[in-house]
PDB file of C-alpha atoms in Angstrom:
ATOM      1  CA  MET A   1      -2.904 176.812 136.031  1.00 40.00           C
ATOM      2  CA  ALA A   2      -6.000 174.923 136.976  1.00 40.00           C
ATOM      3  CA  GLN A   3      -7.503 175.040 140.613  1.00 43.00           C
ATOM      4  CA  ASN A   4      -6.229 172.557 143.086  1.00 44.00           C
ATOM      5  CA  ASN A   5      -7.157 172.094 146.725  1.00 45.00           C
ATOM      6  CA  SER A   6      -7.776 175.670 146.968  1.00 45.00           C
ATOM      7  CA  SER A   7      -4.417 176.209 144.965  1.00 47.00           C
ATOM      8  CA  ARG A   8      -3.376 177.447 141.311  1.00 74.00           C
ATOM      9  CA  VAL A   9      -0.315 175.472 141.635  1.00 79.00           C
ATOM     10  CA  THR A  10      -0.626 171.693 140.100  1.00 84.00           C
ATOM     11  CA  GLU A  11       3.215 171.008 140.427  1.00 88.00           C
ATOM     12  CA  PHE A  12       6.160 172.082 142.019  1.00 91.00           C
ATOM     13  CA  ILE A  13       9.980 172.158 140.471  1.00 91.00           C
ATOM     14  CA  LEU A  14      12.301 170.235 142.770  1.00 90.00           C
ATOM     15  CA  LEU A  15      15.716 172.425 142.534  1.00 87.00           C
ATOM     16  CA  GLY A  16      17.829 169.618 143.787  1.00 84.00           C
ATOM     17  CA  LEU A  17      21.446 170.272 145.035  1.00 85.00           C
ATOM     18  CA  SER A  18      23.087 171.364 142.109  1.00 81.00           C
ATOM     19  CA  ASP A  19      22.320 172.491 138.732  1.00 81.00           C
ATOM     20  CA  THR A  20      25.956 171.638 137.358  1.00 83.00           C
ATOM     21  CA  ARG A  21      26.008 168.474 135.400  1.00 82.00           C
ATOM     22  CA  GLU A  22      29.288 167.144 136.801  1.00 83.00           C
ATOM     23  CA  LEU A  23      27.983 167.624 140.514  1.00 87.00           C
ATOM     24  CA  GLN A  24      24.869 165.936 139.615  1.00 88.00           C
ATOM     25  CA  LEU A  25      26.875 162.809 138.365  1.00 89.00           C
ATOM     26  CA  LEU A  26      28.607 163.086 141.868  1.00 91.00           C
ATOM     27  CA  PHE A  27      25.636 163.411 143.822  1.00 90.00           C
ATOM     28  CA  PHE A  28      23.916 160.121 141.659  1.00 92.00           C
ATOM     29  CA  THR A  29      26.753 158.210 142.732  1.00 93.00           C
ATOM     30  CA  PHE A  30      26.673 158.942 146.223  1.00 92.00           C
ATOM     31  CA  PHE A  31      22.936 158.555 146.575  1.00 93.00           C
ATOM     32  CA  LEU A  32      23.098 155.171 144.684  1.00 94.00           C
ATOM     33  CA  LEU A  33      25.571 153.887 146.627  1.00 94.00           C
ATOM     34  CA  ALA A  34      23.969 155.350 150.135  1.00 93.00           C
ATOM     35  CA  TYR A  35      20.641 153.804 148.970  1.00 94.00           C
ATOM     36  CA  ALA A  36      22.311 150.538 147.761  1.00 94.00           C
ATOM     37  CA  THR A  37      24.175 150.623 151.616  1.00 92.00           C
ATOM     38  CA  VAL A  38      20.727 151.152 153.299  1.00 93.00           C
ATOM     39  CA  LEU A  39      18.937 148.475 151.386  1.00 94.00           C
ATOM     40  CA  LEU A  40      21.604 145.948 151.580  1.00 92.00           C
ATOM     41  CA  GLY A  41      22.816 146.536 155.100  1.00 90.00           C
ATOM     42  CA  ASN A  42      19.263 146.739 156.853  1.00 92.00           C
ATOM     43  CA  LEU A  43      17.974 143.908 154.519  1.00 92.00           C
ATOM     44  CA  LEU A  44      20.988 141.581 155.962  1.00 89.00           C
ATOM     45  CA  ILE A  45      20.273 142.909 159.617  1.00 90.00           C
ATOM     46  CA  ILE A  46      16.709 141.918 159.124  1.00 92.00           C
ATOM     47  CA  VAL A  47      17.497 138.610 157.706  1.00 90.00           C
ATOM     48  CA  THR A  48      19.969 137.635 160.490  1.00 88.00           C
ATOM     49  CA  VAL A  49      17.618 138.676 163.181  1.00 89.00           C
ATOM     50  CA  ARG A  50      14.855 136.662 161.762  1.00 88.00           C
ATOM     51  CA  THR A  51      16.663 133.440 161.225  1.00 87.00           C
ATOM     52  CA  ASP A  52      18.774 133.298 164.323  1.00 84.00           C
ATOM     53  CA  PRO A  53      17.004 132.144 167.554  1.00 82.00           C
ATOM     54  CA  LYS A  54      19.812 133.572 169.393  1.00 84.00           C
ATOM     55  CA  LEU A  55      19.076 136.971 168.417  1.00 84.00           C
ATOM     56  CA  SER A  56      15.764 137.062 170.154  1.00 84.00           C
ATOM     57  CA  SER A  57      16.265 139.543 173.066  1.00 87.00           C
ATOM     58  CA  PRO A  58      14.228 142.808 172.703  1.00 90.00           C
ATOM     59  CA  MET A  59      17.395 144.742 171.781  1.00 87.00           C
ATOM     60  CA  TYR A  60      17.482 142.667 168.278  1.00 89.00           C
ATOM     61  CA  PHE A  61      13.791 142.900 167.813  1.00 92.00           C
ATOM     62  CA  LEU A  62      13.906 146.791 168.290  1.00 92.00           C
ATOM     63  CA  LEU A  63      17.124 146.756 166.028  1.00 90.00           C
ATOM     64  CA  CYS A  64      14.992 144.557 163.047  1.00 92.00           C
ATOM     65  CA  ASN A  65      12.259 147.206 163.423  1.00 94.00           C
ATOM     66  CA  LEU A  66      14.668 150.072 163.059  1.00 92.00           C
ATOM     67  CA  SER A  67      16.104 148.325 159.950  1.00 92.00           C
ATOM     68  CA  PHE A  68      12.635 148.210 158.308  1.00 95.00           C
ATOM     69  CA  ILE A  69      12.008 151.494 158.978  1.00 95.00           C
ATOM     70  CA  ASP A  70      15.061 153.128 157.720  1.00 93.00           C
ATOM     71  CA  ILE A  71      14.455 151.329 154.279  1.00 94.00           C
ATOM     72  CA  CYS A  72      11.095 152.851 154.254  1.00 95.00           C
ATOM     73  CA  TYR A  73      12.435 156.296 155.038  1.00 94.00           C
ATOM     74  CA  THR A  74      15.292 156.218 152.637  1.00 94.00           C
ATOM     75  CA  SER A  75      12.524 154.795 150.036  1.00 94.00           C
ATOM     76  CA  VAL A  76      10.446 157.977 150.371  1.00 94.00           C
ATOM     77  CA  THR A  77      13.412 160.233 148.934  1.00 92.00           C
ATOM     78  CA  ALA A  78      16.253 158.433 147.478  1.00 92.00           C
ATOM     79  CA  PRO A  79      14.537 156.485 144.152  1.00 92.00           C
ATOM     80  CA  ARG A  80      13.119 160.075 143.303  1.00 91.00           C
ATOM     81  CA  VAL A  81      16.550 161.740 143.862  1.00 92.00           C
ATOM     82  CA  LEU A  82      18.139 159.048 141.553  1.00 92.00           C
ATOM     83  CA  VAL A  83      15.618 159.569 138.658  1.00 90.00           C
ATOM     84  CA  ALA A  84      15.825 163.210 138.633  1.00 89.00           C
ATOM     85  CA  LEU A  85      19.200 163.353 138.620  1.00 88.00           C
ATOM     86  CA  LEU A  86      19.640 161.052 135.715  1.00 86.00           C
ATOM     87  CA  SER A  87      16.957 162.216 133.983  1.00 83.00           C
ATOM     88  CA  GLY A  88      16.749 165.733 134.417  1.00 80.00           C
ATOM     89  CA  HIS A  89      12.991 165.743 135.346  1.00 83.00           C
ATOM     90  CA  LYS A  90      12.300 167.719 138.355  1.00 87.00           C
ATOM     91  CA  ALA A  91       8.586 168.401 138.279  1.00 90.00           C
ATOM     92  CA  ILE A  92       6.486 166.705 141.137  1.00 91.00           C
ATOM     93  CA  ALA A  93       2.836 167.114 141.010  1.00 92.00           C
ATOM     94  CA  PHE A  94       0.979 168.700 144.025  1.00 91.00           C
ATOM     95  CA  VAL A  95      -0.515 165.650 145.322  1.00 92.00           C
ATOM     96  CA  GLY A  96       2.491 163.528 145.053  1.00 92.00           C
ATOM     97  CA  CYS A  97       4.648 166.159 147.012  1.00 93.00           C
ATOM     98  CA  MET A  98       2.029 166.637 149.800  1.00 93.00           C
ATOM     99  CA  ALA A  99       2.115 162.357 149.517  1.00 94.00           C
ATOM    100  CA  GLN A 100       6.259 162.317 149.881  1.00 95.00           C
ATOM    101  CA  LEU A 101       5.919 165.021 152.755  1.00 94.00           C
ATOM    102  CA  PHE A 102       3.179 162.791 154.614  1.00 95.00           C
ATOM    103  CA  PHE A 103       5.240 159.475 154.459  1.00 96.00           C
ATOM    104  CA  LEU A 104       8.645 161.514 155.203  1.00 94.00           C
ATOM    105  CA  HIS A 105       7.364 162.696 158.432  1.00 94.00           C
ATOM    106  CA  PHE A 106       5.102 159.664 159.382  1.00 96.00           C
ATOM    107  CA  VAL A 107       8.217 157.306 158.877  1.00 95.00           C
ATOM    108  CA  GLY A 108      10.836 159.619 160.226  1.00 93.00           C
ATOM    109  CA  SER A 109       8.909 160.631 163.363  1.00 93.00           C
ATOM    110  CA  SER A 110       8.272 156.856 163.950  1.00 95.00           C
ATOM    111  CA  GLU A 111      11.966 156.297 163.783  1.00 93.00           C
ATOM    112  CA  MET A 112      12.705 158.889 166.477  1.00 92.00           C
ATOM    113  CA  PHE A 113      10.112 157.431 168.584  1.00 94.00           C
ATOM    114  CA  LEU A 114      11.668 154.179 168.128  1.00 94.00           C
ATOM    115  CA  LEU A 115      15.037 155.154 169.125  1.00 91.00           C
ATOM    116  CA  THR A 116      13.974 156.336 172.363  1.00 91.00           C
ATOM    117  CA  VAL A 117      12.351 152.988 172.885  1.00 92.00           C
ATOM    118  CA  MET A 118      15.684 151.581 172.161  1.00 89.00           C
ATOM    119  CA  ALA A 119      17.218 153.731 174.725  1.00 87.00           C
ATOM    120  CA  PHE A 120      14.565 152.663 177.329  1.00 90.00           C
ATOM    121  CA  ASP A 121      15.372 149.279 176.507  1.00 89.00           C
ATOM    122  CA  ARG A 122      19.178 149.840 177.061  1.00 83.00           C
ATOM    123  CA  CYS A 123      18.367 151.618 180.540  1.00 86.00           C
ATOM    124  CA  MET A 124      16.035 148.815 181.768  1.00 88.00           C
ATOM    125  CA  ALA A 125      18.674 146.199 180.815  1.00 85.00           C
ATOM    126  CA  ILE A 126      21.266 148.226 182.968  1.00 82.00           C
ATOM    127  CA  CYS A 127      19.466 149.603 185.644  1.00 82.00           C
ATOM    128  CA  ARG A 128      16.926 146.960 186.230  1.00 85.00           C
ATOM    129  CA  PRO A 129      18.417 143.692 185.216  1.00 83.00           C
ATOM    130  CA  LEU A 130      16.367 141.665 187.162  1.00 85.00           C
ATOM    131  CA  HIS A 131      13.010 142.973 186.250  1.00 86.00           C
ATOM    132  CA  TYR A 132      14.189 143.360 182.169  1.00 88.00           C
ATOM    133  CA  THR A 133      12.605 140.324 180.962  1.00 87.00           C
ATOM    134  CA  ALA A 134       9.339 141.227 182.740  1.00 88.00           C
ATOM    135  CA  ILE A 135       9.498 144.718 181.797  1.00 89.00           C
ATOM    136  CA  MET A 136      10.454 144.152 178.111  1.00 90.00           C
ATOM    137  CA  ALA A 137       8.417 140.946 177.400  1.00 90.00           C
ATOM    138  CA  ARG A 138       7.487 140.426 173.835  1.00 89.00           C
ATOM    139  CA  ARG A 139       4.115 141.663 173.970  1.00 92.00           C
ATOM    140  CA  ALA A 140       5.200 144.648 175.619  1.00 93.00           C
ATOM    141  CA  CYS A 141       7.720 145.412 172.501  1.00 93.00           C
ATOM    142  CA  TRP A 142       5.075 145.136 170.174  1.00 95.00           C
ATOM    143  CA  VAL A 143       3.009 147.415 171.948  1.00 95.00           C
ATOM    144  CA  LEU A 144       5.591 149.892 171.707  1.00 95.00           C
ATOM    145  CA  VAL A 145       6.539 149.168 168.414  1.00 96.00           C
ATOM    146  CA  ALA A 146       2.751 149.995 167.472  1.00 96.00           C
ATOM    147  CA  ALA A 147       2.909 153.352 169.712  1.00 96.00           C
ATOM    148  CA  CYS A 148       5.762 154.268 167.738  1.00 96.00           C
ATOM    149  CA  TRP A 149       3.904 154.092 164.533  1.00 96.00           C
ATOM    150  CA  ALA A 150       0.936 155.548 165.795  1.00 96.00           C
ATOM    151  CA  GLY A 151       2.676 158.625 167.060  1.00 94.00           C
ATOM    152  CA  GLY A 152       4.406 159.139 163.711  1.00 94.00           C
ATOM    153  CA  PHE A 153       0.847 158.702 161.905  1.00 96.00           C
ATOM    154  CA  ILE A 154      -0.833 161.560 164.095  1.00 94.00           C
ATOM    155  CA  HIS A 155       2.360 163.795 164.035  1.00 93.00           C
ATOM    156  CA  SER A 156       2.404 163.238 160.032  1.00 93.00           C
ATOM    157  CA  ILE A 157      -1.516 164.001 159.662  1.00 94.00           C
ATOM    158  CA  VAL A 158      -1.240 167.291 161.675  1.00 91.00           C
ATOM    159  CA  GLN A 159       1.774 168.352 159.502  1.00 89.00           C
ATOM    160  CA  THR A 160      -0.280 167.652 156.264  1.00 92.00           C
ATOM    161  CA  VAL A 161      -3.402 169.010 157.138  1.00 90.00           C
ATOM    162  CA  LEU A 162      -1.457 172.343 158.188  1.00 87.00           C
ATOM    163  CA  MET A 163      -0.001 172.214 154.701  1.00 89.00           C
ATOM    164  CA  LEU A 164      -3.150 171.382 152.601  1.00 89.00           C
ATOM    165  CA  GLN A 165      -4.571 174.689 154.242  1.00 87.00           C
ATOM    166  CA  LEU A 166      -2.442 177.070 152.808  1.00 86.00           C
ATOM    167  CA  PRO A 167      -2.803 178.606 149.175  1.00 87.00           C
ATOM    168  CA  PHE A 168      -0.224 178.196 146.777  1.00 87.00           C
ATOM    169  CA  CYS A 169      -0.655 180.891 143.578  1.00 83.00           C
ATOM    170  CA  GLY A 170       2.845 181.836 142.827  1.00 76.00           C
ATOM    171  CA  PRO A 171       6.186 180.585 142.438  1.00 82.00           C
ATOM    172  CA  ASN A 172       6.303 176.826 142.462  1.00 87.00           C
ATOM    173  CA  ALA A 173      10.284 176.103 142.854  1.00 89.00           C
ATOM    174  CA  ILE A 174      11.251 174.239 145.862  1.00 88.00           C
ATOM    175  CA  HIS A 175      15.082 174.849 147.178  1.00 86.00           C
ATOM    176  CA  ASN A 176      15.425 170.870 147.943  1.00 88.00           C
ATOM    177  CA  TYR A 177      15.297 167.876 146.388  1.00 90.00           C
ATOM    178  CA  PHE A 178      12.471 166.550 148.135  1.00 91.00           C
ATOM    179  CA  CYS A 179       9.219 168.228 149.341  1.00 91.00           C
ATOM    180  CA  ASP A 180       9.504 169.490 153.084  1.00 88.00           C
ATOM    181  CA  VAL A 181       7.894 171.856 155.126  1.00 87.00           C
ATOM    182  CA  PRO A 182      10.110 174.713 155.332  1.00 85.00           C
ATOM    183  CA  PRO A 183      10.860 175.180 151.928  1.00 86.00           C
ATOM    184  CA  ILE A 184       6.953 174.337 150.706  1.00 88.00           C
ATOM    185  CA  VAL A 185       5.672 177.217 153.573  1.00 87.00           C
ATOM    186  CA  ARG A 186       7.977 179.785 151.847  1.00 85.00           C
ATOM    187  CA  LEU A 187       6.202 179.476 148.644  1.00 87.00           C
ATOM    188  CA  ALA A 188       2.617 180.063 150.077  1.00 86.00           C
ATOM    189  CA  CYS A 189       0.504 182.960 148.891  1.00 86.00           C
ATOM    190  CA  ALA A 190      -0.652 184.183 152.533  1.00 81.00           C
ATOM    191  CA  ASP A 191       0.631 185.309 156.034  1.00 79.00           C
ATOM    192  CA  THR A 192       1.983 181.789 157.411  1.00 79.00           C
ATOM    193  CA  ALA A 193       3.457 183.001 160.706  1.00 80.00           C
ATOM    194  CA  LEU A 194       0.831 181.318 162.525  1.00 79.00           C
ATOM    195  CA  THR A 195       1.442 177.893 160.616  1.00 79.00           C
ATOM    196  CA  GLU A 196       5.151 178.387 160.826  1.00 80.00           C
ATOM    197  CA  TRP A 197       5.104 178.269 164.584  1.00 82.00           C
ATOM    198  CA  LEU A 198       2.511 175.157 164.660  1.00 80.00           C
ATOM    199  CA  MET A 199       4.568 173.375 162.509  1.00 79.00           C
ATOM    200  CA  ALA A 200       7.743 174.161 164.244  1.00 78.00           C
ATOM    201  CA  SER A 201       6.061 173.501 167.756  1.00 79.00           C
ATOM    202  CA  ASN A 202       4.988 169.839 166.033  1.00 81.00           C
ATOM    203  CA  SER A 203       8.096 168.763 164.452  1.00 82.00           C
ATOM    204  CA  GLY A 204      10.945 170.568 166.401  1.00 82.00           C
ATOM    205  CA  LEU A 205       9.308 169.821 169.979  1.00 85.00           C
ATOM    206  CA  ILE A 206       9.068 166.118 168.930  1.00 88.00           C
ATOM    207  CA  SER A 207      12.935 165.843 167.885  1.00 88.00           C
ATOM    208  CA  LEU A 208      13.816 168.039 170.649  1.00 89.00           C
ATOM    209  CA  GLY A 209      11.731 166.114 173.161  1.00 89.00           C
ATOM    210  CA  CYS A 210      12.918 162.882 172.338  1.00 90.00           C
ATOM    211  CA  PHE A 211      16.514 163.913 171.991  1.00 90.00           C
ATOM    212  CA  LEU A 212      16.128 165.328 175.801  1.00 91.00           C
ATOM    213  CA  VAL A 213      14.731 161.603 176.822  1.00 90.00           C
ATOM    214  CA  LEU A 214      17.237 160.021 175.133  1.00 88.00           C
ATOM    215  CA  VAL A 215      20.220 162.233 176.618  1.00 86.00           C
ATOM    216  CA  ALA A 216      18.718 161.578 179.977  1.00 88.00           C
ATOM    217  CA  SER A 217      18.487 157.751 179.552  1.00 86.00           C
ATOM    218  CA  TYR A 218      22.345 157.746 178.563  1.00 83.00           C
ATOM    219  CA  ALA A 219      23.085 159.720 181.543  1.00 82.00           C
ATOM    220  CA  LEU A 220      21.568 157.279 183.962  1.00 84.00           C
ATOM    221  CA  ILE A 221      23.268 154.590 182.184  1.00 80.00           C
ATOM    222  CA  LEU A 222      26.470 156.120 182.816  1.00 78.00           C
ATOM    223  CA  ALA A 223      25.762 156.633 186.187  1.00 78.00           C
ATOM    224  CA  LYS A 224      24.887 153.231 186.745  1.00 76.00           C
ATOM    225  CA  VAL A 225      27.823 152.133 185.111  1.00 73.00           C
ATOM    226  CA  ARG A 226      30.194 154.229 187.155  1.00 69.00           C
ATOM    227  CA  ALA A 227      28.784 153.148 190.220  1.00 60.00           C
ATOM    228  CA  ARG A 228      29.052 149.454 189.306  1.00 61.00           C
ATOM    229  CA  VAL A 229      31.426 148.479 186.976  1.00 56.00           C
ATOM    230  CA  SER A 230      31.587 145.051 185.759  1.00 54.00           C
ATOM    231  CA  GLN A 231      32.270 143.287 182.015  1.00 52.00           C
ATOM    232  CA  GLY A 232      28.607 143.199 181.422  1.00 52.00           C
ATOM    233  CA  ASN A 233      27.978 146.628 182.304  1.00 55.00           C
ATOM    234  CA  TRP A 234      30.926 147.933 180.131  1.00 59.00           C
ATOM    235  CA  LYS A 235      29.377 145.621 177.126  1.00 59.00           C
ATOM    236  CA  ALA A 236      26.066 147.237 177.424  1.00 58.00           C
ATOM    237  CA  LEU A 237      27.524 150.806 177.710  1.00 62.00           C
ATOM    238  CA  SER A 238      29.649 150.155 174.362  1.00 63.00           C
ATOM    239  CA  THR A 239      26.064 148.955 172.976  1.00 61.00           C
ATOM    240  CA  CYS A 240      24.731 152.492 173.940  1.00 65.00           C
ATOM    241  CA  ALA A 241      27.584 154.296 172.310  1.00 69.00           C
ATOM    242  CA  SER A 242      26.566 153.049 168.554  1.00 68.00           C
ATOM    243  CA  HIS A 243      22.946 154.141 169.995  1.00 70.00           C
ATOM    244  CA  VAL A 244      24.201 157.844 170.579  1.00 78.00           C
ATOM    245  CA  MET A 245      26.501 158.150 167.187  1.00 77.00           C
ATOM    246  CA  ALA A 246      22.979 156.997 165.316  1.00 76.00           C
ATOM    247  CA  VAL A 247      21.092 159.484 167.581  1.00 83.00           C
ATOM    248  CA  THR A 248      23.109 162.665 166.903  1.00 84.00           C
ATOM    249  CA  LEU A 249      23.295 161.840 163.234  1.00 83.00           C
ATOM    250  CA  LEU A 250      19.717 161.864 163.027  1.00 86.00           C
ATOM    251  CA  PHE A 251      18.077 164.210 166.000  1.00 89.00           C
ATOM    252  CA  MET A 252      20.883 167.415 165.449  1.00 87.00           C
ATOM    253  CA  PRO A 253      20.144 168.129 161.800  1.00 87.00           C
ATOM    254  CA  CYS A 254      16.380 167.784 162.531  1.00 88.00           C
ATOM    255  CA  ILE A 255      16.393 169.964 165.523  1.00 86.00           C
ATOM    256  CA  PHE A 256      18.180 172.616 163.512  1.00 84.00           C
ATOM    257  CA  THR A 257      15.724 172.270 160.673  1.00 84.00           C
ATOM    258  CA  TYR A 258      12.381 172.132 162.310  1.00 84.00           C
ATOM    259  CA  LEU A 259      12.775 173.980 165.731  1.00 81.00           C
ATOM    260  CA  ARG A 260      12.392 177.273 164.077  1.00 72.00           C
ATOM    261  CA  PRO A 261       9.719 178.985 161.976  1.00 64.00           C
ATOM    262  CA  ALA A 262      10.476 178.516 158.194  1.00 58.00           C
ATOM    263  CA  GLY A 263      11.151 182.378 157.615  1.00 55.00           C
ATOM    264  CA  THR A 264      13.713 182.791 160.269  1.00 53.00           C
ATOM    265  CA  LEU A 265      16.868 181.401 158.572  1.00 55.00           C
ATOM    266  CA  PRO A 266      16.956 179.882 154.969  1.00 56.00           C
ATOM    267  CA  PRO A 267      16.768 176.066 154.912  1.00 58.00           C
ATOM    268  CA  SER A 268      19.783 174.094 154.126  1.00 72.00           C
ATOM    269  CA  LYS A 269      19.377 171.346 151.529  1.00 81.00           C
ATOM    270  CA  TYR A 270      22.844 169.607 152.674  1.00 84.00           C
ATOM    271  CA  VAL A 271      21.960 169.409 156.149  1.00 86.00           C
ATOM    272  CA  CYS A 272      18.890 167.685 154.718  1.00 87.00           C
ATOM    273  CA  VAL A 273      21.200 164.736 153.266  1.00 88.00           C
ATOM    274  CA  ILE A 274      22.578 164.244 156.974  1.00 88.00           C
ATOM    275  CA  TYR A 275      19.111 162.992 158.275  1.00 89.00           C
ATOM    276  CA  THR A 276      17.675 161.479 155.029  1.00 90.00           C
ATOM    277  CA  ILE A 277      20.404 159.654 153.473  1.00 89.00           C
ATOM    278  CA  PHE A 278      23.493 159.685 155.753  1.00 88.00           C
ATOM    279  CA  SER A 279      21.758 158.550 158.926  1.00 87.00           C
ATOM    280  CA  PRO A 280      20.022 155.796 157.811  1.00 89.00           C
ATOM    281  CA  MET A 281      23.176 154.616 155.870  1.00 88.00           C
ATOM    282  CA  MET A 282      25.605 154.592 158.944  1.00 85.00           C
ATOM    283  CA  ASN A 283      23.047 152.776 160.908  1.00 81.00           C
ATOM    284  CA  PRO A 284      23.322 149.481 159.849  1.00 80.00           C
ATOM    285  CA  LEU A 285      26.962 149.860 159.532  1.00 79.00           C
ATOM    286  CA  ILE A 286      27.169 151.347 163.286  1.00 80.00           C
ATOM    287  CA  TYR A 287      24.957 148.691 165.113  1.00 73.00           C
ATOM    288  CA  SER A 288      26.395 145.671 163.083  1.00 71.00           C
ATOM    289  CA  LEU A 289      29.845 146.503 163.871  1.00 67.00           C
ATOM    290  CA  ARG A 290      29.324 147.359 167.499  1.00 66.00           C
ATOM    291  CA  SER A 291      27.424 144.107 168.280  1.00 70.00           C
ATOM    292  CA  SER A 292      29.856 141.005 168.459  1.00 73.00           C
ATOM    293  CA  GLU A 293      26.784 138.645 168.809  1.00 76.00           C
ATOM    294  CA  LEU A 294      25.151 140.474 165.354  1.00 79.00           C
ATOM    295  CA  LYS A 295      28.630 139.851 163.209  1.00 75.00           C
ATOM    296  CA  GLU A 296      29.071 136.158 164.553  1.00 79.00           C
ATOM    297  CA  SER A 297      25.317 135.378 163.379  1.00 80.00           C
ATOM    298  CA  MET A 298      25.867 137.177 160.034  1.00 78.00           C
ATOM    299  CA  TRP A 299      29.016 134.880 159.617  1.00 79.00           C
ATOM    300  CA  ARG A 300      27.024 131.677 160.395  1.00 80.00           C
ATOM    301  CA  LEU A 301      24.519 132.679 157.964  1.00 76.00           C
ATOM    302  CA  TRP A 302      27.161 133.444 155.149  1.00 76.00           C
ATOM    303  CA  LYS A 303      28.927 130.289 155.959  1.00 72.00           C
ATOM    304  CA  ARG A 304      25.068 128.726 155.469  1.00 68.00           C
TER     305      ARG A 304
END
């Protein structure tokens, strides 16, 4: 094959989740329903928040941004998976693979940062209610969201640059349904020990760091609620419970996948389904069902 970015590999083969046709049809149905749920659920949240003036609080502003990120995040992998399962075409160009890796980490890490900001928002609402509107003013919310996107871009650039430095001259079969760091590093024709540790430090430490900040925020919220029980505080705690569920679905599989060098344990492509498909699918269900204000606004929008 022709030379391409210091590599003789010009395309990769995504082996997918299964070679059995019956299972491929089952996976196609699941991915199609999950992707439709992500699109419709998150679009409904965005339209509801944007059209209802009552949902102007920072929490719903951040939720609207989370819905947009979930749509982008799932769209990086799901459409190509659906086409591959339906047509059987598993090849992806080298450039396309690197682009998919870049956008996956760009949007995925931005979502992690945004979930951390959402936990900070709930922490300020409960722990410092008198100063909440000043701390989480609309301009501050825009700055925090922009910082989330900027942090995701920097993280993804580092990952992609490290990947482009590796030579690929032999096998080109990726044991996954999308291009990601762990399975691709295994195909490099060089000693990748240092690169693996750098990538694990980048992705893994971001996942672990954000998760620890989230745990600390929720622990502080729980301590405040127990010390000062009221109906409003319990309502805020109920909102945080939905955040905990969404955070667990995203962060735990990512920590398991990225907080280790690629060669220590074989990557699990079924674990990847949790944070690329299942977590974005559950987010609109979790947030809409746990928020009475959002459900009422959706009902008013439906009647209109």
